[in-house]
């Protein structure tokens, strides 16, 4: 069973149901039911037209649910409109669905969560991790969002800012998480950039290209994580870096700075450096100052502490880190790194082990565990 194929077809099938009159929440439930049925049936009897099969099954599930709901009997007239089996139209509704999920009746955070779950294909656990909240809290947020949009027509698309936030989180999950969604996020952001003349859309596209350019060097052949400073820069995609820098420069020239442009500027400074030692950390600290002013994000302040430590030494980094909540993701890993550079190997080993226990994915956990073991072997106990 090709689960990646199912995931890629989900937005188009969902879009077809919405266009045929299904409200979003019911359509999303029907598509999920069809995906479960596909996982059960397809291994033994794969369809010739997977998309057409999903549309037909999802539509029938939607109608079944509609008939069962006495308060929605008015939808019975949709029965005659059931699509005949056969090839479904080759229409990409994904970006449109991103805008529809960013409905004015939803708060931005709820709109983002709903889109990531229903269209982006992320699990509730992955979304909760991105928002730094418990999984149960995120499940409640998504359920409330579904209830909110279940009684409204999705004909009032949301704003660009909310859609950008969703695309950014989808890319981050694809870049560093368990599901490969990074290329899809770049494709959709290119579509949006072609439609919207907005410097932050350009900033996000530049940021994605600059990060994605380094992807091949982020892991060793055995799958282990390779830190930025140790990456083989000869494996970086120089064409993507050049394109990202060009897009960023055009956006910055418009003098409407936003958080994605600031993040892209930081990524560009990393991409331009011939080696880790030649990275302009002082300028990166300045860009993090701008980014903190724009977002007031604790994660941004954590990254700024890293830059301060690289620019001014490990004790300066630890001082900047000391002003932050130590429950922040990767706080212990950053503290371990600076203690190691400052020569306190025992503390560094303990913090690396602590960070490994909190790591969000297996590759990061293994990397931090190896760091702790290496220091312990050197007498850091």
Short mmCIF file of C-alpha atoms in Angstrom, two decimals:
data_model
loop_
_atom_site.label_atom_id
_atom_site.label_comp_id
_atom_site.label_asym_id
_atom_site.label_seq_id
_atom_site.Cartn_x
_atom_site.Cartn_y
_atom_site.Cartn_z
CA UNK A 1 0.00 0.00 0.00
CA UNK A 2 1.39 3.35 -1.10
CA UNK A 3 0.38 5.66 1.75
CA UNK A 4 2.21 8.55 0.07
CA UNK A 5 -0.16 8.20 -2.92
CA UNK A 6 -3.19 8.35 -0.62
CA UNK A 7 -1.79 11.42 1.11
CA UNK A 8 -1.16 13.16 -2.22
CA UNK A 9 -4.70 12.48 -3.45
CA UNK A 10 -6.45 13.65 -0.27
CA UNK A 11 -6.59 17.42 -1.06
CA UNK A 12 -8.05 16.89 -4.55
CA UNK A 13 -10.70 14.45 -3.30
CA UNK A 14 -11.58 16.80 -0.44
CA UNK A 15 -11.85 19.71 -2.88
CA UNK A 16 -14.21 17.78 -5.17
CA UNK A 17 -16.56 16.98 -2.27
CA UNK A 18 -16.57 20.60 -1.10
CA UNK A 19 -17.34 21.84 -4.62
CA UNK A 20 -20.23 19.38 -4.86
CA UNK A 21 -21.86 20.88 -1.79
CA UNK A 22 -20.43 19.04 1.19
CA UNK A 23 -19.59 21.18 4.22
CA UNK A 24 -15.93 20.95 5.08
CA UNK A 25 -16.14 19.00 8.34
CA UNK A 26 -18.42 16.31 6.88
CA UNK A 27 -16.31 16.12 3.72
CA UNK A 28 -13.12 15.69 5.74
CA UNK A 29 -14.72 12.87 7.76
CA UNK A 30 -15.94 11.18 4.58
CA UNK A 31 -12.50 11.37 2.96
CA UNK A 32 -10.88 9.91 6.07
CA UNK A 33 -13.38 7.02 5.95
CA UNK A 34 -12.53 6.45 2.29
CA UNK A 35 -8.81 6.38 3.08
CA UNK A 36 -9.37 3.76 5.78
CA UNK A 37 -11.38 1.68 3.29
CA UNK A 38 -8.61 2.06 0.71
CA UNK A 39 -6.05 0.75 3.19
CA UNK A 40 -8.27 -2.28 3.72
CA UNK A 41 -9.24 -3.00 0.09
CA UNK A 42 -6.44 -1.83 -2.18
CA UNK A 43 -3.70 -4.31 -1.25
CA UNK A 44 -5.84 -7.19 -2.59
CA UNK A 45 -7.75 -5.30 -5.29
CA UNK A 46 -5.98 -2.07 -6.39
CA UNK A 47 -8.22 0.21 -8.49
CA UNK A 48 -7.30 1.31 -12.01
CA UNK A 49 -8.21 4.91 -11.10
CA UNK A 50 -7.29 5.53 -7.43
CA UNK A 51 -8.57 9.10 -7.37
CA UNK A 52 -11.90 8.21 -8.98
CA UNK A 53 -12.29 5.33 -6.51
CA UNK A 54 -11.67 7.64 -3.53
CA UNK A 55 -14.10 10.27 -4.84
CA UNK A 56 -16.85 7.69 -5.31
CA UNK A 57 -16.39 6.06 -1.90
CA UNK A 58 -15.99 9.36 -0.06
CA UNK A 59 -19.11 10.80 -1.71
CA UNK A 60 -21.14 7.76 -0.74
CA UNK A 61 -19.88 7.98 2.84
CA UNK A 62 -20.83 11.66 2.90
CA UNK A 63 -24.33 10.88 1.65
CA UNK A 64 -24.73 8.06 4.16
CA UNK A 65 -23.78 10.41 6.98
CA UNK A 66 -26.10 13.09 5.61
CA UNK A 67 -29.08 10.74 5.45
CA UNK A 68 -28.43 9.62 9.02
CA UNK A 69 -28.65 13.17 10.32
CA UNK A 70 -32.29 14.21 10.61
CA UNK A 71 -31.33 17.87 10.91
CA UNK A 72 -29.75 17.75 7.45
CA UNK A 73 -32.41 15.95 5.46
CA UNK A 74 -32.39 18.86 3.04
CA UNK A 75 -29.23 17.35 1.59
CA UNK A 76 -31.14 14.31 0.32
CA UNK A 77 -31.47 15.95 -3.09
CA UNK A 78 -27.71 15.51 -3.53
CA UNK A 79 -28.19 11.76 -4.05
CA UNK A 80 -28.94 12.19 -7.73
CA UNK A 81 -25.69 14.07 -8.20
CA UNK A 82 -23.48 11.16 -7.19
CA UNK A 83 -20.53 11.12 -9.58
CA UNK A 84 -20.35 8.16 -11.89
CA UNK A 85 -17.32 5.88 -11.46
CA UNK A 86 -14.49 6.83 -13.76
CA UNK A 87 -11.55 9.20 -14.06
CA UNK A 88 -11.85 12.23 -11.81
CA UNK A 89 -10.96 15.70 -13.11
CA UNK A 90 -7.27 16.52 -12.86
CA UNK A 91 -7.69 19.68 -10.77
CA UNK A 92 -5.31 20.70 -7.98
CA UNK A 93 -7.46 22.23 -5.25
CA UNK A 94 -4.84 22.14 -2.53
CA UNK A 95 -3.97 25.84 -2.34
CA UNK A 96 -7.67 26.79 -2.58
CA UNK A 97 -8.39 24.47 0.35
CA UNK A 98 -5.66 26.17 2.38
CA UNK A 99 -7.46 29.47 1.89
CA UNK A 100 -10.88 28.00 2.62
CA UNK A 101 -9.64 26.51 5.87
CA UNK A 102 -8.39 29.96 6.87
CA UNK A 103 -12.07 30.97 7.20
CA UNK A 104 -12.88 34.32 8.88
CA UNK A 105 -15.03 32.49 11.45
CA UNK A 106 -11.90 30.80 12.83
CA UNK A 107 -9.08 32.26 14.85
CA UNK A 108 -5.73 32.10 13.03
CA UNK A 109 -4.41 29.39 15.36
CA UNK A 110 -7.53 27.24 14.86
CA UNK A 111 -7.42 27.75 11.11
CA UNK A 112 -3.80 26.65 10.98
CA UNK A 113 -4.48 23.57 13.11
CA UNK A 114 -7.49 22.54 11.02
CA UNK A 115 -5.61 22.93 7.75
CA UNK A 116 -2.58 21.02 8.94
CA UNK A 117 -4.81 18.14 10.04
CA UNK A 118 -7.35 18.05 7.19
CA UNK A 119 -5.30 19.13 4.18
CA UNK A 120 -1.65 18.96 5.21
CA UNK A 121 -1.87 15.36 6.39
CA UNK A 122 -0.17 15.93 9.75
CA UNK A 123 -1.23 14.02 12.85
CA UNK A 124 -2.62 15.75 15.91
CA UNK A 125 0.59 14.85 17.76
CA UNK A 126 2.77 16.50 15.09
CA UNK A 127 0.66 19.66 15.15
CA UNK A 128 0.73 19.81 18.95
CA UNK A 129 4.53 19.49 18.88
CA UNK A 130 4.79 22.38 16.41
CA UNK A 131 2.65 24.57 18.70
CA UNK A 132 4.36 23.44 21.94
CA UNK A 133 1.06 22.33 23.50
CA UNK A 134 -0.20 18.95 24.82
CA UNK A 135 -1.73 16.63 22.25
CA UNK A 136 -5.10 16.64 24.08
CA UNK A 137 -5.22 20.44 23.91
CA UNK A 138 -4.58 20.39 20.18
CA UNK A 139 -7.22 17.68 19.64
CA UNK A 140 -9.79 19.89 21.36
CA UNK A 141 -8.74 22.88 19.25
CA UNK A 142 -9.15 20.94 16.01
CA UNK A 143 -12.53 19.56 17.11
CA UNK A 144 -13.78 23.06 17.92
CA UNK A 145 -12.59 24.31 14.54
CA UNK A 146 -14.47 21.50 12.77
CA UNK A 147 -17.63 22.32 14.70
CA UNK A 148 -17.27 26.00 13.84
CA UNK A 149 -17.02 25.45 10.10
CA UNK A 150 -19.59 22.65 9.96
CA UNK A 151 -22.43 25.17 9.79
CA UNK A 152 -20.92 27.76 7.46
CA UNK A 153 -20.42 27.89 3.72
CA UNK A 154 -16.76 27.92 2.83
CA UNK A 155 -17.07 30.78 0.35
CA UNK A 156 -15.10 33.38 2.34
CA UNK A 157 -11.43 32.53 2.01
CA UNK A 158 -9.07 33.65 4.73
CA UNK A 159 -6.10 35.95 4.50
CA UNK A 160 -2.65 35.34 3.12
CA UNK A 161 -0.95 35.59 6.52
CA UNK A 162 -2.79 32.54 7.89
CA UNK A 163 -2.08 30.51 4.75
CA UNK A 164 1.61 31.42 4.98
CA UNK A 165 1.69 30.22 8.58
CA UNK A 166 0.22 26.87 7.53
CA UNK A 167 2.65 26.44 4.64
CA UNK A 168 5.57 27.28 6.93
CA UNK A 169 4.55 24.66 9.50
CA UNK A 170 3.93 22.04 6.81
CA UNK A 171 7.41 22.71 5.41
CA UNK A 172 9.00 22.48 8.85
CA UNK A 173 7.35 19.12 9.51
CA UNK A 174 8.49 17.87 6.13
CA UNK A 175 12.01 19.21 6.65
CA UNK A 176 12.62 17.93 10.15
CA UNK A 177 9.77 15.57 11.03
CA UNK A 178 8.49 12.13 10.17
CA UNK A 179 6.48 12.99 7.03
CA UNK A 180 8.08 14.28 3.82
CA UNK A 181 5.98 17.34 3.01
CA UNK A 182 8.74 19.87 2.28
CA UNK A 183 8.62 19.60 -1.53
CA UNK A 184 4.83 19.93 -1.51
CA UNK A 185 5.03 23.05 0.66
CA UNK A 186 7.54 24.60 -1.75
CA UNK A 187 5.30 23.76 -4.73
CA UNK A 188 2.27 25.42 -3.11
CA UNK A 189 4.28 28.47 -2.04
CA UNK A 190 5.49 28.89 -5.62
CA UNK A 191 1.85 28.83 -6.73
CA UNK A 192 0.96 31.43 -4.11
CA UNK A 193 3.91 33.63 -5.10
CA UNK A 194 2.66 33.59 -8.70
CA UNK A 195 -0.78 34.76 -7.53
CA UNK A 196 0.01 37.18 -4.70
CA UNK A 197 2.38 40.13 -5.02
CA UNK A 198 3.34 40.15 -1.35
CA UNK A 199 6.88 40.45 0.07
CA UNK A 200 6.19 37.94 2.86
CA UNK A 201 5.10 35.31 0.31
CA UNK A 202 8.43 35.87 -1.43
CA UNK A 203 10.19 35.78 1.94
CA UNK A 204 8.67 32.40 2.78
CA UNK A 205 9.56 30.96 -0.62
CA UNK A 206 13.14 32.19 -0.23
CA UNK A 207 13.33 30.71 3.27
CA UNK A 208 12.10 27.32 2.07
CA UNK A 209 14.53 27.22 -0.85
CA UNK A 210 17.49 28.18 1.34
CA UNK A 211 16.69 25.53 3.95
CA UNK A 212 15.84 22.85 1.41
CA UNK A 213 19.14 23.50 -0.38
CA UNK A 214 20.98 22.03 2.62
CA UNK A 215 18.79 18.97 3.00
CA UNK A 216 21.07 16.44 1.29
CA UNK A 217 23.86 17.27 3.74
CA UNK A 218 21.77 17.09 6.90
CA UNK A 219 22.13 13.33 7.31
CA UNK A 220 25.01 10.87 6.96
CA UNK A 221 24.71 7.70 4.83
CA UNK A 222 23.68 5.77 7.96
CA UNK A 223 20.82 8.22 8.58
CA UNK A 224 22.47 10.00 11.51
CA UNK A 225 22.04 13.74 11.90
CA UNK A 226 24.86 16.04 10.75
CA UNK A 227 24.94 19.46 12.51
CA UNK A 228 25.16 22.55 10.32
CA UNK A 229 28.78 23.26 11.27
CA UNK A 230 29.84 19.75 10.23
CA UNK A 231 27.91 19.52 6.96
CA UNK A 232 29.68 18.98 3.64
CA UNK A 233 28.86 22.27 1.94
CA UNK A 234 29.77 20.76 -1.41
CA UNK A 235 26.50 18.82 -1.14
CA UNK A 236 24.41 21.97 -0.78
CA UNK A 237 22.23 22.87 -3.77
CA UNK A 238 23.88 26.11 -4.94
CA UNK A 239 21.19 26.79 -7.55
CA UNK A 240 18.48 26.78 -4.89
CA UNK A 241 20.60 29.01 -2.66
CA UNK A 242 21.13 31.48 -5.52
CA UNK A 243 17.41 31.48 -6.33
CA UNK A 244 16.49 31.97 -2.68
CA UNK A 245 18.91 34.86 -2.26
CA UNK A 246 17.64 36.55 -5.44
CA UNK A 247 14.00 36.25 -4.32
CA UNK A 248 14.90 37.53 -0.85
CA UNK A 249 16.81 40.56 -2.13
CA UNK A 250 13.83 41.58 -4.29
CA UNK A 251 11.50 41.25 -1.28
CA UNK A 252 13.77 43.20 1.09
CA UNK A 253 14.07 46.00 -1.48
CA UNK A 254 10.36 46.71 -0.97
CA UNK A 255 11.09 47.78 2.63
CA UNK A 256 8.15 45.88 4.14
CA UNK A 257 10.04 43.58 6.47
CA UNK A 258 8.23 40.58 7.91
CA UNK A 259 9.23 37.53 9.92
CA UNK A 260 9.71 35.23 6.93
CA UNK A 261 12.02 37.71 5.21
CA UNK A 262 14.04 38.02 8.44
CA UNK A 263 14.31 34.25 8.76
CA UNK A 264 15.33 33.99 5.11
CA UNK A 265 18.04 36.61 5.68
CA UNK A 266 19.49 34.43 8.47
CA UNK A 267 19.34 31.35 6.23
CA UNK A 268 21.03 33.32 3.43
CA UNK A 269 23.94 34.25 5.71
CA UNK A 270 24.45 30.57 6.48
CA UNK A 271 24.16 29.69 2.80
CA UNK A 272 26.67 32.34 1.73
CA UNK A 273 29.35 31.32 4.24
CA UNK A 274 32.13 29.26 2.57
CA UNK A 275 32.70 27.46 5.89
CA UNK A 276 31.21 27.35 9.38
CA UNK A 277 34.13 29.40 10.71
CA UNK A 278 33.44 32.18 8.21
CA UNK A 279 29.76 32.57 9.16
CA UNK A 280 28.87 36.18 9.97
CA UNK A 281 27.40 35.47 13.39
CA UNK A 282 27.33 39.13 14.44
CA UNK A 283 24.99 39.94 11.56
CA UNK A 284 22.91 36.86 12.33
CA UNK A 285 22.43 38.15 15.91
CA UNK A 286 21.19 41.44 14.45
CA UNK A 287 18.67 39.63 12.27
CA UNK A 288 17.49 37.62 15.28
CA UNK A 289 16.97 40.91 17.10
CA UNK A 290 14.73 42.03 14.23
CA UNK A 291 12.93 38.69 14.26
CA UNK A 292 12.36 38.82 18.03
CA UNK A 293 10.92 42.32 17.62
CA UNK A 294 8.53 41.04 14.95
CA UNK A 295 7.41 37.84 16.68
CA UNK A 296 8.33 37.92 20.39
CA UNK A 297 8.75 34.15 20.03
CA UNK A 298 10.58 32.17 22.74
CA UNK A 299 11.94 29.83 20.07
CA UNK A 300 13.41 32.82 18.23
CA UNK A 301 15.05 33.98 21.47
CA UNK A 302 16.52 30.49 21.95
CA UNK A 303 18.00 30.60 18.45
CA UNK A 304 19.29 34.10 19.16
CA UNK A 305 21.11 32.74 22.23
CA UNK A 306 22.83 30.21 19.97
CA UNK A 307 23.94 33.01 17.65
CA UNK A 308 25.18 35.10 20.58
CA UNK A 309 27.25 32.16 21.81
CA UNK A 310 28.78 31.69 18.39
CA UNK A 311 29.52 35.39 18.02
CA UNK A 312 30.75 36.20 21.54
CA UNK A 313 31.71 32.88 23.11
CA UNK A 314 30.00 30.10 25.07
CA UNK A 315 29.63 32.03 28.33
CA UNK A 316 27.81 34.82 26.51
CA UNK A 317 25.55 32.17 24.98
CA UNK A 318 24.85 30.63 28.39
CA UNK A 319 24.04 34.07 29.79
CA UNK A 320 21.52 34.67 26.99
CA UNK A 321 20.12 31.18 27.51
CA UNK A 322 19.73 31.78 31.25
CA UNK A 323 17.06 34.39 30.62
CA UNK A 324 14.83 31.81 28.88
CA UNK A 325 12.44 29.14 30.15
CA UNK A 326 14.39 25.88 30.43
CA UNK A 327 11.30 23.90 29.34
CA UNK A 328 11.68 25.19 25.79
CA UNK A 329 12.35 22.48 23.19
CA UNK A 330 16.10 22.00 22.63
CA UNK A 331 16.99 24.29 25.56
CA UNK A 332 18.96 21.47 27.20
CA UNK A 333 20.74 20.63 23.93
CA UNK A 334 21.88 24.24 23.47
CA UNK A 335 23.04 24.45 27.09
CA UNK A 336 24.96 21.18 26.65
CA UNK A 337 26.71 22.52 23.55
CA UNK A 338 27.86 25.69 25.30
CA UNK A 339 29.01 23.84 28.43
CA UNK A 340 31.01 21.51 26.19
CA UNK A 341 32.66 24.44 24.44
CA UNK A 342 33.39 26.02 27.83
CA UNK A 343 35.15 22.85 29.01
CA UNK A 344 32.54 21.63 31.52
CA UNK A 345 32.23 18.13 30.06
CA UNK A 346 30.38 16.54 33.00
CA UNK A 347 27.55 19.08 32.83
CA UNK A 348 27.50 18.88 29.04
CA UNK A 349 27.18 15.08 29.08
CA UNK A 350 24.32 15.22 31.60
CA UNK A 351 22.48 17.85 29.55
CA UNK A 352 22.98 15.98 26.27
CA UNK A 353 21.41 12.90 27.87
CA UNK A 354 18.52 15.00 29.17
CA UNK A 355 18.02 16.57 25.74
CA UNK A 356 18.04 13.11 24.12
CA UNK A 357 15.14 12.02 26.33
CA UNK A 358 13.13 15.03 25.14
CA UNK A 359 14.10 14.84 21.46
CA UNK A 360 11.16 15.14 19.02
CA UNK A 361 12.43 12.48 16.59
CA UNK A 362 14.63 9.42 16.49
CA UNK A 363 17.47 10.97 14.47
CA UNK A 364 17.87 13.84 16.91
CA UNK A 365 17.64 11.52 19.91
CA UNK A 366 20.38 9.28 18.54
CA UNK A 367 22.60 12.27 17.73
CA UNK A 368 22.31 13.68 21.26
CA UNK A 369 22.81 10.25 22.83
CA UNK A 370 26.05 9.82 20.89
CA UNK A 371 27.21 13.25 22.04
CA UNK A 372 26.61 12.31 25.66
CA UNK A 373 28.35 8.97 25.24
CA UNK A 374 31.38 10.59 23.59
CA UNK A 375 31.82 13.03 26.50
CA UNK A 376 31.31 10.30 29.08
CA UNK A 377 34.01 8.26 27.36
CA UNK A 378 36.35 11.23 27.75
CA UNK A 379 35.78 11.26 31.49
CA UNK A 380 32.84 13.62 31.63
CA UNK A 381 31.00 11.53 34.25
#
